[in-house]
XYZ file of C-alpha atoms in Angstrom:
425
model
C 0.000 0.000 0.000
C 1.792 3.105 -1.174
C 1.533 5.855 2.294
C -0.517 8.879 1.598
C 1.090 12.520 1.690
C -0.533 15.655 2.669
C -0.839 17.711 -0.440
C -1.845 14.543 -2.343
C 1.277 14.295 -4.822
C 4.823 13.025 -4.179
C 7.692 15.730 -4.911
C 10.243 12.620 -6.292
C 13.953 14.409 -5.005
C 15.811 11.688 -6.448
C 15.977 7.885 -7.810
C 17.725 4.796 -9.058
C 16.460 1.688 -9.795
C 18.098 -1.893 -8.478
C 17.485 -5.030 -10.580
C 18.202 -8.437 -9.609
C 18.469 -12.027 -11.064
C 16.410 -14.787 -9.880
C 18.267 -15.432 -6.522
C 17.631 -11.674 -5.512
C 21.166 -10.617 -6.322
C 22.067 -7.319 -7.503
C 23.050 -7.634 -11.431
C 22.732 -3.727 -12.427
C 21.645 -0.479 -10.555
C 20.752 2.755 -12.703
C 21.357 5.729 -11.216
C 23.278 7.210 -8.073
C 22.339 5.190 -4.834
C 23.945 7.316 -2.440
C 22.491 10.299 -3.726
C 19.201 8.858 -3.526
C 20.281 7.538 0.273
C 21.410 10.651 1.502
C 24.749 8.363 2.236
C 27.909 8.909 0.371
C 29.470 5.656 2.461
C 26.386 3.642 1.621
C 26.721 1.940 -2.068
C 25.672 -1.379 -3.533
C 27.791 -4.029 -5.472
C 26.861 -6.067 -8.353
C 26.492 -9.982 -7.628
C 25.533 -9.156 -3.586
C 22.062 -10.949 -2.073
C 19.328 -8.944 -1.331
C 19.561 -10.429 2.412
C 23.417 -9.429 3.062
C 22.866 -5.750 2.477
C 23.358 -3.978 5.743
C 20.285 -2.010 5.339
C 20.187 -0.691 8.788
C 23.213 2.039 7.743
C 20.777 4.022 5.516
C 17.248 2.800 6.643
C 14.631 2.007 9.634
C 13.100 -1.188 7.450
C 14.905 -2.921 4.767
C 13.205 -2.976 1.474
C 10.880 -6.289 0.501
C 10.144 -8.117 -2.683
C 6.572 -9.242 -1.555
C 5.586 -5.916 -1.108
C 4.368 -3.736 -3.925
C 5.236 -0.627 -2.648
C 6.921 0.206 0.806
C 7.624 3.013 2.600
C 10.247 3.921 5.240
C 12.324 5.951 6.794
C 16.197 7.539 5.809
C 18.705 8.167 8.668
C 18.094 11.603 7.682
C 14.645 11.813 8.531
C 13.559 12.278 4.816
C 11.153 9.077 3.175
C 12.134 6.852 0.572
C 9.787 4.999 -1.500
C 10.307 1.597 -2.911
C 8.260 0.121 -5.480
C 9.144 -3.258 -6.430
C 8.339 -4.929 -9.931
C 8.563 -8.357 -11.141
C 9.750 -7.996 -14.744
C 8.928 -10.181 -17.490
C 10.029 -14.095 -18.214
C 11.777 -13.112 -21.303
C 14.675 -11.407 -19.568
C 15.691 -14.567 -17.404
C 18.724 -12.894 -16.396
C 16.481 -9.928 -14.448
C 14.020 -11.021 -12.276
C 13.007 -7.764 -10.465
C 13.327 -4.252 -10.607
C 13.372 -2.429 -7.016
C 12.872 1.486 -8.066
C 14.053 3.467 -4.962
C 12.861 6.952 -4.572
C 13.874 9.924 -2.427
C 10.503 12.241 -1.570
C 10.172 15.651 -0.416
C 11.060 15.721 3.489
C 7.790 18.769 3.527
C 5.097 16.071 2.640
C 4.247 13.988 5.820
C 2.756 10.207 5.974
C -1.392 10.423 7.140
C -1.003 7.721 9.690
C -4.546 7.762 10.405
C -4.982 7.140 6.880
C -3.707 4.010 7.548
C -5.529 1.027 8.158
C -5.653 -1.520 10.740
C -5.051 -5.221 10.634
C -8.428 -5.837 12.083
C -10.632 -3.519 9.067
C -9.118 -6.073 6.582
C -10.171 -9.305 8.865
C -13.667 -8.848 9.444
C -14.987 -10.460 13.021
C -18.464 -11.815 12.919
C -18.142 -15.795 13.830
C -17.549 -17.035 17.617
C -14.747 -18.750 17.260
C -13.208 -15.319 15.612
C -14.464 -13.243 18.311
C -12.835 -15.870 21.038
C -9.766 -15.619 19.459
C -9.589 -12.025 19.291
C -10.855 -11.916 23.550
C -7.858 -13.968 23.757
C -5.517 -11.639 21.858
C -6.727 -8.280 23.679
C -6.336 -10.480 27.305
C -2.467 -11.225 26.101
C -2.052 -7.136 24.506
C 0.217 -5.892 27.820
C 2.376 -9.572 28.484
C 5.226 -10.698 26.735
C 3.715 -14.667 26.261
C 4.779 -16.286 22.737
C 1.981 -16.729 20.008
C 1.979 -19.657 18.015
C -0.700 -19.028 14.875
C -2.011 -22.277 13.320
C -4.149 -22.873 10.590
C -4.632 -23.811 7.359
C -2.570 -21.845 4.166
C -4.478 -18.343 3.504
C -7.037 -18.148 6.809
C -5.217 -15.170 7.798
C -1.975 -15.983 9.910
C 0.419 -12.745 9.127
C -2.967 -9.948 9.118
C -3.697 -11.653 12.710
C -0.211 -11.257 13.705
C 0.419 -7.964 12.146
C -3.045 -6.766 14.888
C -1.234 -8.340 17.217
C 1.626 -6.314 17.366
C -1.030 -2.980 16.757
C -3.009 -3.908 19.983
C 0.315 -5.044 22.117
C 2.437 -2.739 24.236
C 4.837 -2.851 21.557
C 2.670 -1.099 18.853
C 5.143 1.894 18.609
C 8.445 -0.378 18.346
C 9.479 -2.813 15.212
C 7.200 -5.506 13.631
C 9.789 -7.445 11.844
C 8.596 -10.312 9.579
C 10.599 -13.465 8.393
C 9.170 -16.210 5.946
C 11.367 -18.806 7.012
C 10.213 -20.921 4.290
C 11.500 -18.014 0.919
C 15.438 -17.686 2.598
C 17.800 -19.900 1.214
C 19.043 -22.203 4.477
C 22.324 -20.734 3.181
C 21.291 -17.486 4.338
C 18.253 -17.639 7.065
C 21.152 -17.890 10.269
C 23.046 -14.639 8.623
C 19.803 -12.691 8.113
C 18.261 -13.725 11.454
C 21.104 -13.588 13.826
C 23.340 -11.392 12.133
C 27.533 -11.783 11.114
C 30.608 -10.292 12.491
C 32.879 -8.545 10.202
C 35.134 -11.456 8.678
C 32.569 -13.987 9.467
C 32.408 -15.632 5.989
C 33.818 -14.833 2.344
C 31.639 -12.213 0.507
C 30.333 -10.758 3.784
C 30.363 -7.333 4.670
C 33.529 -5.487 6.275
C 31.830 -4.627 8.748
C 29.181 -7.466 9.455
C 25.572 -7.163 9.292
C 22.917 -6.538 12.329
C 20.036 -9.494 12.472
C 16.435 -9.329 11.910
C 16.339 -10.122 15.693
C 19.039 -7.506 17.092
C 16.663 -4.832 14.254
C 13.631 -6.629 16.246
C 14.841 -5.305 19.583
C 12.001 -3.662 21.737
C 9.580 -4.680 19.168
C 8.167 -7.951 17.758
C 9.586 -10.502 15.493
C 7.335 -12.780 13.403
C 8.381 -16.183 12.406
C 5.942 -17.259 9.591
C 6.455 -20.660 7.984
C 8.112 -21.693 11.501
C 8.222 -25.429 10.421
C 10.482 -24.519 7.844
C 13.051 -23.200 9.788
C 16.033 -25.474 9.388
C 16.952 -27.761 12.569
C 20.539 -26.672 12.946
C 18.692 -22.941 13.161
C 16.172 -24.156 15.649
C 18.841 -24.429 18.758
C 19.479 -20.733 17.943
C 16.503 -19.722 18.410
C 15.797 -21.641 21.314
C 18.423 -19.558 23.112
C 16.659 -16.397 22.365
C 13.188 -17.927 23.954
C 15.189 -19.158 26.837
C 17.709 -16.359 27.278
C 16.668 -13.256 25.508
C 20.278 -13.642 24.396
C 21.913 -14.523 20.936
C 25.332 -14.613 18.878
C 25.897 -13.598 15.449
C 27.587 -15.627 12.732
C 31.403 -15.942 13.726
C 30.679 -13.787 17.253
C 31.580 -15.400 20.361
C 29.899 -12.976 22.568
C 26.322 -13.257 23.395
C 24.081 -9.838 22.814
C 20.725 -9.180 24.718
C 17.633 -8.711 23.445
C 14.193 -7.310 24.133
C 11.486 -9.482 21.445
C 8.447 -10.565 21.566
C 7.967 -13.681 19.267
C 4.998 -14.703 17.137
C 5.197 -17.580 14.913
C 2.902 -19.390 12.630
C 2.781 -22.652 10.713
C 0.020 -24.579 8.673
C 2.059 -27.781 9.137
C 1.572 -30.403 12.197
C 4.254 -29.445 15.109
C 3.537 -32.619 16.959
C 3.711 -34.681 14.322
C 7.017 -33.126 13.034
C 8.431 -33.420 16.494
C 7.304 -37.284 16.507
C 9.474 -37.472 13.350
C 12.950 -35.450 14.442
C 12.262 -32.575 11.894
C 11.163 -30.245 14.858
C 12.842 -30.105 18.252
C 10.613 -30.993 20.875
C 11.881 -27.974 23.392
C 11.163 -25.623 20.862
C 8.280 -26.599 20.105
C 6.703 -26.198 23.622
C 8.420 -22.232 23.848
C 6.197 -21.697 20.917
C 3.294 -23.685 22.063
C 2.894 -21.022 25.225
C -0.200 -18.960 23.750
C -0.999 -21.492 20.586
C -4.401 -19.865 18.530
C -6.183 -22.272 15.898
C -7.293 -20.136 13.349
C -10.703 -21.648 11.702
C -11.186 -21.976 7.890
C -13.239 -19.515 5.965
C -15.708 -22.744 5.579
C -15.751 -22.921 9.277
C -16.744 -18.756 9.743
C -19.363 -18.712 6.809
C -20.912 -15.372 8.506
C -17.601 -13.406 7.638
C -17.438 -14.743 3.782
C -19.966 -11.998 2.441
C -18.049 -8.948 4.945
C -14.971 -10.141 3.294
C -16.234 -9.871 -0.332
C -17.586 -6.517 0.363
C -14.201 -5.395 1.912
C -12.458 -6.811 -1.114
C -14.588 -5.273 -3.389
C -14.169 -1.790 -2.533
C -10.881 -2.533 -2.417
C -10.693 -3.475 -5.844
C -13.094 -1.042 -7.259
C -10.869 1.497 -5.161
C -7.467 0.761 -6.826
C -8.694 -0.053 -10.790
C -11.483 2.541 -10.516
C -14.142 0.536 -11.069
C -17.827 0.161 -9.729
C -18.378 -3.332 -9.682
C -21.107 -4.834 -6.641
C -22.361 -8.392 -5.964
C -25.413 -9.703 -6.861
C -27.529 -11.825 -4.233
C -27.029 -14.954 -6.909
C -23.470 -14.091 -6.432
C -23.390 -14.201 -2.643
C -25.620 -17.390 -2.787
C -22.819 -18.602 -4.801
C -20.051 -17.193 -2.482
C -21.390 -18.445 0.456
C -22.156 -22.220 -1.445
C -18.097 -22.039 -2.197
C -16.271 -24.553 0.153
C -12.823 -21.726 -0.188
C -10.302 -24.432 0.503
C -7.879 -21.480 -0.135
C -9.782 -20.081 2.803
C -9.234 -15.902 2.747
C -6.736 -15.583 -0.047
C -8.649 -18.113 -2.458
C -11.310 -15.259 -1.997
C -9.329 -12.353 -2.382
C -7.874 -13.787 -5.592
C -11.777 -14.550 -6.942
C -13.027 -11.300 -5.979
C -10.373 -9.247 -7.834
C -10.904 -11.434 -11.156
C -14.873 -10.914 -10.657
C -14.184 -6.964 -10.044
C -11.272 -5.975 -13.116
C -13.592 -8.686 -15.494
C -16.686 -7.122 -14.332
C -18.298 -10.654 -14.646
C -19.828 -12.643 -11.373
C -17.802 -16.097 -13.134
C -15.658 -17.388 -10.994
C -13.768 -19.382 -13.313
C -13.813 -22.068 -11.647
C -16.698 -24.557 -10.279
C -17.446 -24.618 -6.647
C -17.337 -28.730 -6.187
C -13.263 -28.558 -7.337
C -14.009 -30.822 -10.707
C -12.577 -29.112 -13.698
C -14.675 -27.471 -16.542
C -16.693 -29.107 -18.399
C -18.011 -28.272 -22.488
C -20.305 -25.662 -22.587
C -19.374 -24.262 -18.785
C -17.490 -20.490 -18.817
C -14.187 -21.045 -19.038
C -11.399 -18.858 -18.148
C -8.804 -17.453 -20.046
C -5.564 -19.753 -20.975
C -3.392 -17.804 -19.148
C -5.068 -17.668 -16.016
C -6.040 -21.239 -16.199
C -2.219 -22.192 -16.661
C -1.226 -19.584 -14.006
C -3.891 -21.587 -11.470
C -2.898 -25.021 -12.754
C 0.947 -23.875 -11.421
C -0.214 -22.070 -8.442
C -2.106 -25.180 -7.449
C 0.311 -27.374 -8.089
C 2.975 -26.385 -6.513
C 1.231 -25.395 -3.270
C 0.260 -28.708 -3.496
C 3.621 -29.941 -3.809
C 4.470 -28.068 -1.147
C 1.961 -29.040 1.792
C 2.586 -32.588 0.642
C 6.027 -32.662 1.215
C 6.854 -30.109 3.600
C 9.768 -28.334 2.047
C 10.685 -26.289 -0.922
C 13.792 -28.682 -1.444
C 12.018 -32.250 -2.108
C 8.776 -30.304 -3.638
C 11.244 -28.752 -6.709
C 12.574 -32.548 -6.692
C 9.245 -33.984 -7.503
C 8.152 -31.299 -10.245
C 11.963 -31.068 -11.538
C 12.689 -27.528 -11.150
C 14.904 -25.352 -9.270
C 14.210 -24.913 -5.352
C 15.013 -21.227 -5.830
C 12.017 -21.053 -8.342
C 9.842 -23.049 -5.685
C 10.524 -20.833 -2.988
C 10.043 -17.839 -5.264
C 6.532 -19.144 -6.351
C 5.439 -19.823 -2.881
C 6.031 -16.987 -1.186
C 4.370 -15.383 -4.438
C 1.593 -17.019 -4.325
C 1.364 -17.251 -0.368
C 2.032 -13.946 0.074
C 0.672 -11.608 -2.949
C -2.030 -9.251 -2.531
C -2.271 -8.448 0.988
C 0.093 -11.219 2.621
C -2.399 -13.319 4.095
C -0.557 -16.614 5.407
């Protein structure tokens, strides 16, 4: 969600644009980066990860690929915007374009433009409502969340109001898919390095997601991905409120609250070694079972609404739903839960058409039913498919095995399709 200004324009001081390959690293920047940064120290090379930048030298948030548009902060008080952009298939060599741009320090961000968590995750069921008693009881303690659920009911919105209702609404909200890092890279970008630590670092090491995290909350999503080697880490930091970066041998305090989520089986991975059990019951302190959409029927028509003005809001369109439409809506068994009815409502808004492209029992299309465009029936062939693979086999690594791909093009797809329009995992 690009921030709104008073004065309703952006004054663009300065730009540059970053571009990356397909394992976010930097192949070619366009234009001056320190200019734009307000930093004449601060510069990027070409070949370095997205994830070993020491973003903290030049910014209050780091930038993020599964955000549209982002705004934050400059040492200097000024904002920069980032607008991120997934470029086209035919340029395999560039994957994404970050463009990175330097606004007028006179325009200031309408917070209370800004809308909660909570007005995008409509309340009406009793198990909601329960859930949320729960939440508001916890606000002022420091007690770990676990989230659990199935993919798209809602994990990261729930934890995001979490952290708006807490004592630690005015400090960090820092959010790590543990499931789109490399393993490579996850203990370097959650823990931080020391200058030396490893070939290719940074001279002067890199701070942590959790030392950045400090006074403020971290959020674990995909926790069950985290690799086990990682997992004793972490432990140490829900024991000790202490940790040590990559080639440190001093341990650093810190003030987090953790939330984590998960749509995967904890006991069961813990019956099987993939999960240590002491971990497991840190997390398990305040666990919440978020229901399915199929489960909460009485919020699927408040959703649709809130989706549709969204929609109608950002193409400019007037599109409402028909009572046939919300008969059909409401028939819908959403195994996708929230997102699978994001995604539907968006294609019935910019199509203008009450199809959903899809029939409600799951069996394919049939001659003579509506069918959808090719493209968007291979797109949800793929999407399907691969989450599939996915919550079959638990990890990016053995579902690229089965489908014969890359696992950096799994993860990438995942978190794209977990995570697009409105990050709702």
């Amino acid at each position: 969600m690009i921030p709104s200004y008073k004065g309703g324009f952006y004054k663009v001081l300065d730009y540059a644009a970053i571009f990356m390959d397909e394992q976010h690293r930097i192949a070619l920047i366009k234009g001056d980066i320190s200019k734009v940064f307000s930093s004449t120290s601060f510069s990027l090379a070409s070949g370095t990860h997205l994830f070993q930048i020491d973003w903290s030298q030049v910014l209050d948030e780091p930038p993020s690929l599964s955000k549209g548009s982002h705004a934050t902060r400059l040492r200097s008080g000024e904002w920069v915007l980032f607008l991120t952009i997934e470029l086209p298939v035919s340029s395999p060599e560039l994957a994404y374009m970050i463009l990175v741009c330097r606004l007028d320090g006179e325009f200031r961000m309408e917070e209370d433009l800004q809308s909660s968590s909570l007005d995008e995750m409509p309340v009406k069921s009793d198990s909601m409502k329960k859930i949320m008693d729960i939440i508001h009881r916890i606000s002022e303690v420091d007690s770990t969340v676990l989230l659990l659920g199935e993919t798209g009911v809602g994990k990261t919105r729930l934890a995001r109001y979490i952290h708006e209702v807490s004592s630690r609404s005015k400090q960090p909200f820092m959010v790590v898919n543990c499931g789109a890092i490399p393993d490579s890279l996850i203990e370097s970008e959650l823990f931080g390095y020391e200058s030396g630590a490893f070939t290719g670092g940074r001279s002067k090491g890199k701070k942590g997601l959790i030392e950045s995290a400090d006074g403020g909350i971290l959020f674990l999503d995909e926790i069950a991905e985290l690799p086990y080697s990682i997992q004793s880490k972490l432990l140490e930091v829900l024991q000790e409120h202490t940790f040590r970066k990559v080639g440190g041998t001093k341990s650093m305090k810190v003030d987090i609250r953790i939330i984590a989520a998960t749509n995967k089986d904890l006991q069961k991975m813990v019956q099987e070694k993939m999960f240590r059990e002491d971990l497991y019951y840190r997390l398990h302190v305040v666990p919440l079972t978020i229901p399915p959409l199929r489960e909460r029927k009485e919020e699927i028509i408040p959703l649709a609404e809130l989706f549709v003005r969204k929609f109608n809001q950002k193409y400019g369109l007037r599109f409402a739903l028909s009572s046939n439409a919300k008969d059909r809506l409401l028939a819908n068994p959403w195994r996708g839960n929230i997102r699978e009815l994001e995604n539907t409502i968006e294609r019935m808004v910019v199509t203008q058409s009450e199809e959903m492209s899809h029939r409600e029992d799951g069996r394919p299309f049939e001659m003579g039913e509506q069918l959808p465009p090719l493209k968007e029936a291979k797109r949800q062939l793929e999407k399907e498919l691969i989450l599939r693979a996915y919550e079959l086999y638990g990890t990016t690594y053995k579902a690229a095995e089965v489908l014969q791909v890359d696992q950096s093009t799994i993860a990438k797809k995942v978190k794209q399709y977990r995570e697009e329009e409105g990050q709702q995992s």
